[in-house]
Coordinates of N, CA, C and O in Angstrom, one line a residue:
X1 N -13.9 -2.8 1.8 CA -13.6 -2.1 0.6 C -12.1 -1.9 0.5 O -11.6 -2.4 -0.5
X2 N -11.6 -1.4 1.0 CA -9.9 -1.3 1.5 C -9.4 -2.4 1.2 O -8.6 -2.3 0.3
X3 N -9.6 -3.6 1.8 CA -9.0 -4.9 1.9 C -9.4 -5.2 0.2 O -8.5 -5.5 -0.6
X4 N -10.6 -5.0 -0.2 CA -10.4 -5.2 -2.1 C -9.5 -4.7 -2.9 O -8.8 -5.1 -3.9
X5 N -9.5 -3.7 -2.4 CA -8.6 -3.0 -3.4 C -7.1 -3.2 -3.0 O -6.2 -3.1 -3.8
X6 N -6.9 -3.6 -1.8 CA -5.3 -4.3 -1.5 C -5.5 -5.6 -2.7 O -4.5 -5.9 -3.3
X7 N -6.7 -6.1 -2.7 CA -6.1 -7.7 -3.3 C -6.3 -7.4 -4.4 O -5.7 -8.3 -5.0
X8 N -6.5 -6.8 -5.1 CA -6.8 -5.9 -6.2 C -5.3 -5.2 -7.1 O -4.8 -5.2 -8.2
X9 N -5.2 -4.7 -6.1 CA -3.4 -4.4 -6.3 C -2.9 -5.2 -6.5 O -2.3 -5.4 -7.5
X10 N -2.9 -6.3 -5.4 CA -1.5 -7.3 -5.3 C -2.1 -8.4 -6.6 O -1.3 -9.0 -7.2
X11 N -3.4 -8.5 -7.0 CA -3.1 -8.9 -8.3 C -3.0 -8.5 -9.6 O -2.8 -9.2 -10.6
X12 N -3.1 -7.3 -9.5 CA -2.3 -6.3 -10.7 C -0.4 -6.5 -10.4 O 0.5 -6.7 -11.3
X13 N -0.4 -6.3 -9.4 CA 1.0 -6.6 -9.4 C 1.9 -8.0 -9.5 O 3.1 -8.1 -9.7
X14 N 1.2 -8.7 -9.2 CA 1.1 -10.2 -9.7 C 1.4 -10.8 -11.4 O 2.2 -11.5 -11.8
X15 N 0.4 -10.2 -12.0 CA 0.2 -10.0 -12.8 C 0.6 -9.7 -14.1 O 0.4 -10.1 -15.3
X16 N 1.5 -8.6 -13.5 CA 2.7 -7.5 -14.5 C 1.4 -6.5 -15.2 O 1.4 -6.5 -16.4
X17 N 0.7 -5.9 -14.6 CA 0.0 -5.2 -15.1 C 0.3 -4.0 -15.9 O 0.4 -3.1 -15.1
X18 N 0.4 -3.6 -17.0 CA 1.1 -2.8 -18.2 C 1.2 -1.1 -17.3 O 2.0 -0.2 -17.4
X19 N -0.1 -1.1 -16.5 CA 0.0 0.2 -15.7 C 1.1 0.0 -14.3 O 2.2 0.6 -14.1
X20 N 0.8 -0.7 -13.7 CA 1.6 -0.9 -12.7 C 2.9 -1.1 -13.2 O 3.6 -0.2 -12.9
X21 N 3.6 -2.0 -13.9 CA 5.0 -2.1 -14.7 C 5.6 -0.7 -15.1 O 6.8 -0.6 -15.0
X22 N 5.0 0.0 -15.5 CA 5.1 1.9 -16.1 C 5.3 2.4 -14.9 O 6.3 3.2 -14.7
X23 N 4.5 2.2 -13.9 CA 5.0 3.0 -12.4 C 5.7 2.2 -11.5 O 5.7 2.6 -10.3
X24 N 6.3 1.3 -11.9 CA 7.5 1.2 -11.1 C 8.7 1.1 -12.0 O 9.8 0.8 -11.4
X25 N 8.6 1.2 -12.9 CA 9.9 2.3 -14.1 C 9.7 3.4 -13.7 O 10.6 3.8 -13.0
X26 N 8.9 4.1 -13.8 CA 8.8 5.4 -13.9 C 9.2 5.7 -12.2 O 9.7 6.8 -12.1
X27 N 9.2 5.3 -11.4 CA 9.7 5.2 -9.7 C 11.1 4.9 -10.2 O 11.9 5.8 -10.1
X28 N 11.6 3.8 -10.6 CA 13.2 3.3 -10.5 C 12.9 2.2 -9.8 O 13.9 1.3 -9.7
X29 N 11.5 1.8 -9.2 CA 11.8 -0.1 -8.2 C 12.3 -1.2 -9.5 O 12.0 -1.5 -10.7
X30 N 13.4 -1.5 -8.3 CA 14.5 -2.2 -9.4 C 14.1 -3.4 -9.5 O 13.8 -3.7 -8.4
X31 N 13.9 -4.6 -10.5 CA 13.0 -5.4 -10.7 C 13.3 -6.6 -10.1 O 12.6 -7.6 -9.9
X32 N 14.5 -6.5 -9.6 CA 15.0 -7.7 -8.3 C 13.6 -8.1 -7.3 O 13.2 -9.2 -7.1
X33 N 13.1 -6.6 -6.6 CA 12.8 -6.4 -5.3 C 11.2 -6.6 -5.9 O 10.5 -7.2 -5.1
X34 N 10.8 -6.3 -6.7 CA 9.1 -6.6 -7.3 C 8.8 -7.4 -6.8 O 8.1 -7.1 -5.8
X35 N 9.1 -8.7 -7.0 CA 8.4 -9.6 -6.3 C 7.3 -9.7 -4.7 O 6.3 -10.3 -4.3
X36 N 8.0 -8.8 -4.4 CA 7.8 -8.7 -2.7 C 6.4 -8.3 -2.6 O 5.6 -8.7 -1.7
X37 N 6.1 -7.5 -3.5 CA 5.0 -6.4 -3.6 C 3.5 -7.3 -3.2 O 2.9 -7.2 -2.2
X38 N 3.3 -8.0 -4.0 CA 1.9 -8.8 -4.1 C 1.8 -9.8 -2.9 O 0.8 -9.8 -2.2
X39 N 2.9 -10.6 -2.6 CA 2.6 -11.0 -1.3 C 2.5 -10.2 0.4 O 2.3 -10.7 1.5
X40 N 3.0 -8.7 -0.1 CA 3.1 -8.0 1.0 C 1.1 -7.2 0.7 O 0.1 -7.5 1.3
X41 N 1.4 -6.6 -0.1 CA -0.2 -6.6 -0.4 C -1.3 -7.2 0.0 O -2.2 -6.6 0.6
X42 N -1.3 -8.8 -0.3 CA -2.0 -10.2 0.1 C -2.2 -10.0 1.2 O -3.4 -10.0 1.5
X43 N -1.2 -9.7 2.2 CA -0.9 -10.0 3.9 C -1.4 -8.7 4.5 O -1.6 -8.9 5.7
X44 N -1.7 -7.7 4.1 CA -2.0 -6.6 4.3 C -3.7 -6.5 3.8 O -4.6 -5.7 4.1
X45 N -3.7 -7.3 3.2 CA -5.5 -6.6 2.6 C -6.1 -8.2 4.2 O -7.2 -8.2 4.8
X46 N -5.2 -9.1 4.4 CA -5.3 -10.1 5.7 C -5.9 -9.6 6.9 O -6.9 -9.8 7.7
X47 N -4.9 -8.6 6.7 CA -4.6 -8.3 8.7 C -6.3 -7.2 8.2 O -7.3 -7.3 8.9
X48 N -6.4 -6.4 7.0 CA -7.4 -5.4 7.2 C -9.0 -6.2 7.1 O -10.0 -5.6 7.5
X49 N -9.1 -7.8 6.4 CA -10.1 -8.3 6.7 C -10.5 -8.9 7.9 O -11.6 -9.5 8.1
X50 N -9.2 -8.7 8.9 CA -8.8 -9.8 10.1 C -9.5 -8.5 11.4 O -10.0 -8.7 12.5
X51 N -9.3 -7.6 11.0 CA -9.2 -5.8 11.9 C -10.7 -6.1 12.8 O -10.7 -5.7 14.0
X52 N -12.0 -6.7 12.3 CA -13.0 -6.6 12.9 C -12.9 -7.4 14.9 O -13.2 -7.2 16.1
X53 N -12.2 -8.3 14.2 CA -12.2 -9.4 15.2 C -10.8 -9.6 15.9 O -10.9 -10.3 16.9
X54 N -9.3 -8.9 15.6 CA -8.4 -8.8 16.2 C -7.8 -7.0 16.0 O -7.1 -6.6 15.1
X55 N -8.3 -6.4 16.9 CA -8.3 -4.7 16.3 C -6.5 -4.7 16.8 O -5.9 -3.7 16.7
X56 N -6.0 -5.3 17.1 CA -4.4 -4.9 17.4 C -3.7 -5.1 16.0 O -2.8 -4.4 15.4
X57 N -4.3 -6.0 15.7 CA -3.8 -6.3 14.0 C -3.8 -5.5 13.1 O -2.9 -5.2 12.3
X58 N -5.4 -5.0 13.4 CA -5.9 -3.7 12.3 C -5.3 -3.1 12.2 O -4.9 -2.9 11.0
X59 N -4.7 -2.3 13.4 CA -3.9 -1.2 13.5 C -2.6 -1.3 13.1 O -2.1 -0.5 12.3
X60 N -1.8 -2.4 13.7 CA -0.5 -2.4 13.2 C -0.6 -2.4 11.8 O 0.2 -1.7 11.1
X61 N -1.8 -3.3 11.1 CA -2.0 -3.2 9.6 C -1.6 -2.2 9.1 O -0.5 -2.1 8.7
X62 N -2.8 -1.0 9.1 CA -3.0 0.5 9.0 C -1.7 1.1 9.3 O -1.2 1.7 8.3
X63 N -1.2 1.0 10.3 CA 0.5 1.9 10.7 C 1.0 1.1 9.5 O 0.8 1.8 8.5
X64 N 1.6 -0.1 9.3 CA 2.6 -0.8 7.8 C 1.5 0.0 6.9 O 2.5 0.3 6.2
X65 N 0.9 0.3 6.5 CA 0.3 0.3 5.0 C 0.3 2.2 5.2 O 0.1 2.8 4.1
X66 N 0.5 3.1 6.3 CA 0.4 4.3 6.5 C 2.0 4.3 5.7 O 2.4 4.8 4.6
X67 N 2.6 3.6 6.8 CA 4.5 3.8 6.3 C 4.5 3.3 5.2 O 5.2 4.1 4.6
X68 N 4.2 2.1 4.3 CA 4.3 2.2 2.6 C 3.8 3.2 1.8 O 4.3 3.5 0.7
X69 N 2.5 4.0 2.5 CA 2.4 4.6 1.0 C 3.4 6.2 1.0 O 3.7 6.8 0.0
X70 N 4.0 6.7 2.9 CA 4.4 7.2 3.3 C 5.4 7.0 2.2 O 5.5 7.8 1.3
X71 N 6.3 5.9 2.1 CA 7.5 5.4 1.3 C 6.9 6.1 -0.4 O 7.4 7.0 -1.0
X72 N 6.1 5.5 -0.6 CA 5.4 5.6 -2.1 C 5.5 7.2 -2.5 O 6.2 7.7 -3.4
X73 N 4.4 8.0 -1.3 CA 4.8 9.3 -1.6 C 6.4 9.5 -2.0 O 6.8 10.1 -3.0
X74 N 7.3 8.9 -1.1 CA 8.4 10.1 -1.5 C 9.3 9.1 -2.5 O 10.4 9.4 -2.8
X75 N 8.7 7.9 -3.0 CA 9.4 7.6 -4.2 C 8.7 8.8 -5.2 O 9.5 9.5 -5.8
X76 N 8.0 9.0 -5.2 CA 7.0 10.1 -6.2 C 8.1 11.2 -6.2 O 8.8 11.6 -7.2
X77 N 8.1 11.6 -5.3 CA 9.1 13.3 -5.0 C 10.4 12.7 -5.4 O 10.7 13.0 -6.5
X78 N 11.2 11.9 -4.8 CA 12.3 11.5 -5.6 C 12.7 11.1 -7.1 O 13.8 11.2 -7.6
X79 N 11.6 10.7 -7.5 CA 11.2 10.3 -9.1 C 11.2 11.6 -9.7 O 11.0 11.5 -10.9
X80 N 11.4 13.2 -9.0 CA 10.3 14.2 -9.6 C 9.4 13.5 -10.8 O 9.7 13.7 -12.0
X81 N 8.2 12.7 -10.3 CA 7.5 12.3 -10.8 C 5.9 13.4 -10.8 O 5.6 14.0 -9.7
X82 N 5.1 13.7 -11.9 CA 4.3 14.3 -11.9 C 3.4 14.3 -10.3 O 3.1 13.3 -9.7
X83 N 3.1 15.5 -10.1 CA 2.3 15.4 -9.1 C 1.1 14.6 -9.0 O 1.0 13.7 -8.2
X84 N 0.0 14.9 -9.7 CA -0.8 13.9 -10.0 C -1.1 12.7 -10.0 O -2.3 12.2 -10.0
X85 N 0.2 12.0 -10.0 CA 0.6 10.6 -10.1 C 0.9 10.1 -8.5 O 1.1 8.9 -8.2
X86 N 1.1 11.1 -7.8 CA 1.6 10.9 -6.2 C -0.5 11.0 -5.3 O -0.6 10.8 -4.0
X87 N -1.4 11.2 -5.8 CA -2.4 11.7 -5.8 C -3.1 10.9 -4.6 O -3.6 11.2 -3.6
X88 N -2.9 9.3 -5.6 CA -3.7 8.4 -5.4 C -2.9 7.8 -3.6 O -3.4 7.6 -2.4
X89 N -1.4 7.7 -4.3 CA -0.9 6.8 -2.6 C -0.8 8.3 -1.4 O -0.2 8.2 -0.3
X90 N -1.4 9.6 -2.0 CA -1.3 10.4 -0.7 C -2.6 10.4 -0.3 O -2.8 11.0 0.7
X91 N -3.4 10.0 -0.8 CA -4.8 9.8 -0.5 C -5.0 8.4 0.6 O -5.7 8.5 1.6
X92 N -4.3 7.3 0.3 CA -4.5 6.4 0.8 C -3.4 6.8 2.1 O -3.9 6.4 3.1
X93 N -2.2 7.3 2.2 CA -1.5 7.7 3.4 C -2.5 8.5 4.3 O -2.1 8.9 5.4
X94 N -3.5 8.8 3.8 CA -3.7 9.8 4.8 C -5.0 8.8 5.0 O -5.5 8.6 6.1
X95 N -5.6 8.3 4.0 CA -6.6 7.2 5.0 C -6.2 6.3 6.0 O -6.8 6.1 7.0
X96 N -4.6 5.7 5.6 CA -4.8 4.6 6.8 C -3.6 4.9 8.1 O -3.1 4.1 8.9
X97 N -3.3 6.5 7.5 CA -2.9 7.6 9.2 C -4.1 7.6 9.6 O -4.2 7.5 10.8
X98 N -4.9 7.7 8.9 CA -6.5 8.6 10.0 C -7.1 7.0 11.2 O -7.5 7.0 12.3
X99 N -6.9 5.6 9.8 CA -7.1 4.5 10.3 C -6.7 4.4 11.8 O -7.4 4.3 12.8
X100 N -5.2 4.3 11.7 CA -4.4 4.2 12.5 C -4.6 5.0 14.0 O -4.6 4.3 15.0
X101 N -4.7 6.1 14.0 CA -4.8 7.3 15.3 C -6.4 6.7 15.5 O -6.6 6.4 16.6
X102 N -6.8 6.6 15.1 CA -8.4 6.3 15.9 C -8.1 4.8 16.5 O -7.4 3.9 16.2
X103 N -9.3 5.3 17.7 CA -9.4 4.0 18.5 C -10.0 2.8 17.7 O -10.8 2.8 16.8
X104 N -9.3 1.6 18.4 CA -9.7 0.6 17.8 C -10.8 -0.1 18.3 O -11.0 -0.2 19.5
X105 N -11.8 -0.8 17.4 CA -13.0 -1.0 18.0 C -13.0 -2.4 18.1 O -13.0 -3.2 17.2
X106 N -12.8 -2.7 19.4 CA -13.3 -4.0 19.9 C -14.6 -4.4 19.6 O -15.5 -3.7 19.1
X107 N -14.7 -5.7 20.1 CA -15.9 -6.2 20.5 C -16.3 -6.3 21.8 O -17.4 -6.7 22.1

């Protein structure tokens, strides 16, 4: 489910998706550095379909994707961007913190 919605993202942001394009104006991401986003996404929704069968991956996955939305949050607070709008990536910071601290399940 997680890994959908990563590929999900990264093709909205692919894309130029009219919502996604509004939140990264409304953040300040300067349109040089966009690009980055969907193939980092891509490689990330990877390592979380990869997590069953290599759990070292998973986790480092989870830790990078803890520290982006970690990042995301405080574009939000720096943006003084509506709280509301910080909602969604502090929800997912704190899923793939919780990811991350739990044991990884081998086979």
């Amino acid at each position: 489910m997680l890994a959908a919605i990563q590929v999900a993202d990264a093709a909205a942001c692919a894309l130029k998706a009219p919502p996604v394009v509004k939140a990264f104006d409304d953040l300040g991401v300067p349109h040089r550095i966009r690009w980055i986003f969907p193939p980092i996404k891509a490689a990330s929704a990877v390592g979380l379909i990869a997590a069953g069968r290599y759990p070292a991956l998973g986790r480092l996955t989870t830790a990078m994707l803890a520290l982006y939305f970690l990042l995301a949050v405080g574009a939000h607070v720096r943006a003084h961007d509506k709280p509301v709008n910080a909602i969604p990536a502090a929800g997912f910071l704190a899923t793939y913190l919780a990811l991350t601290l739990r044991h990884p399940q081998g086979r």
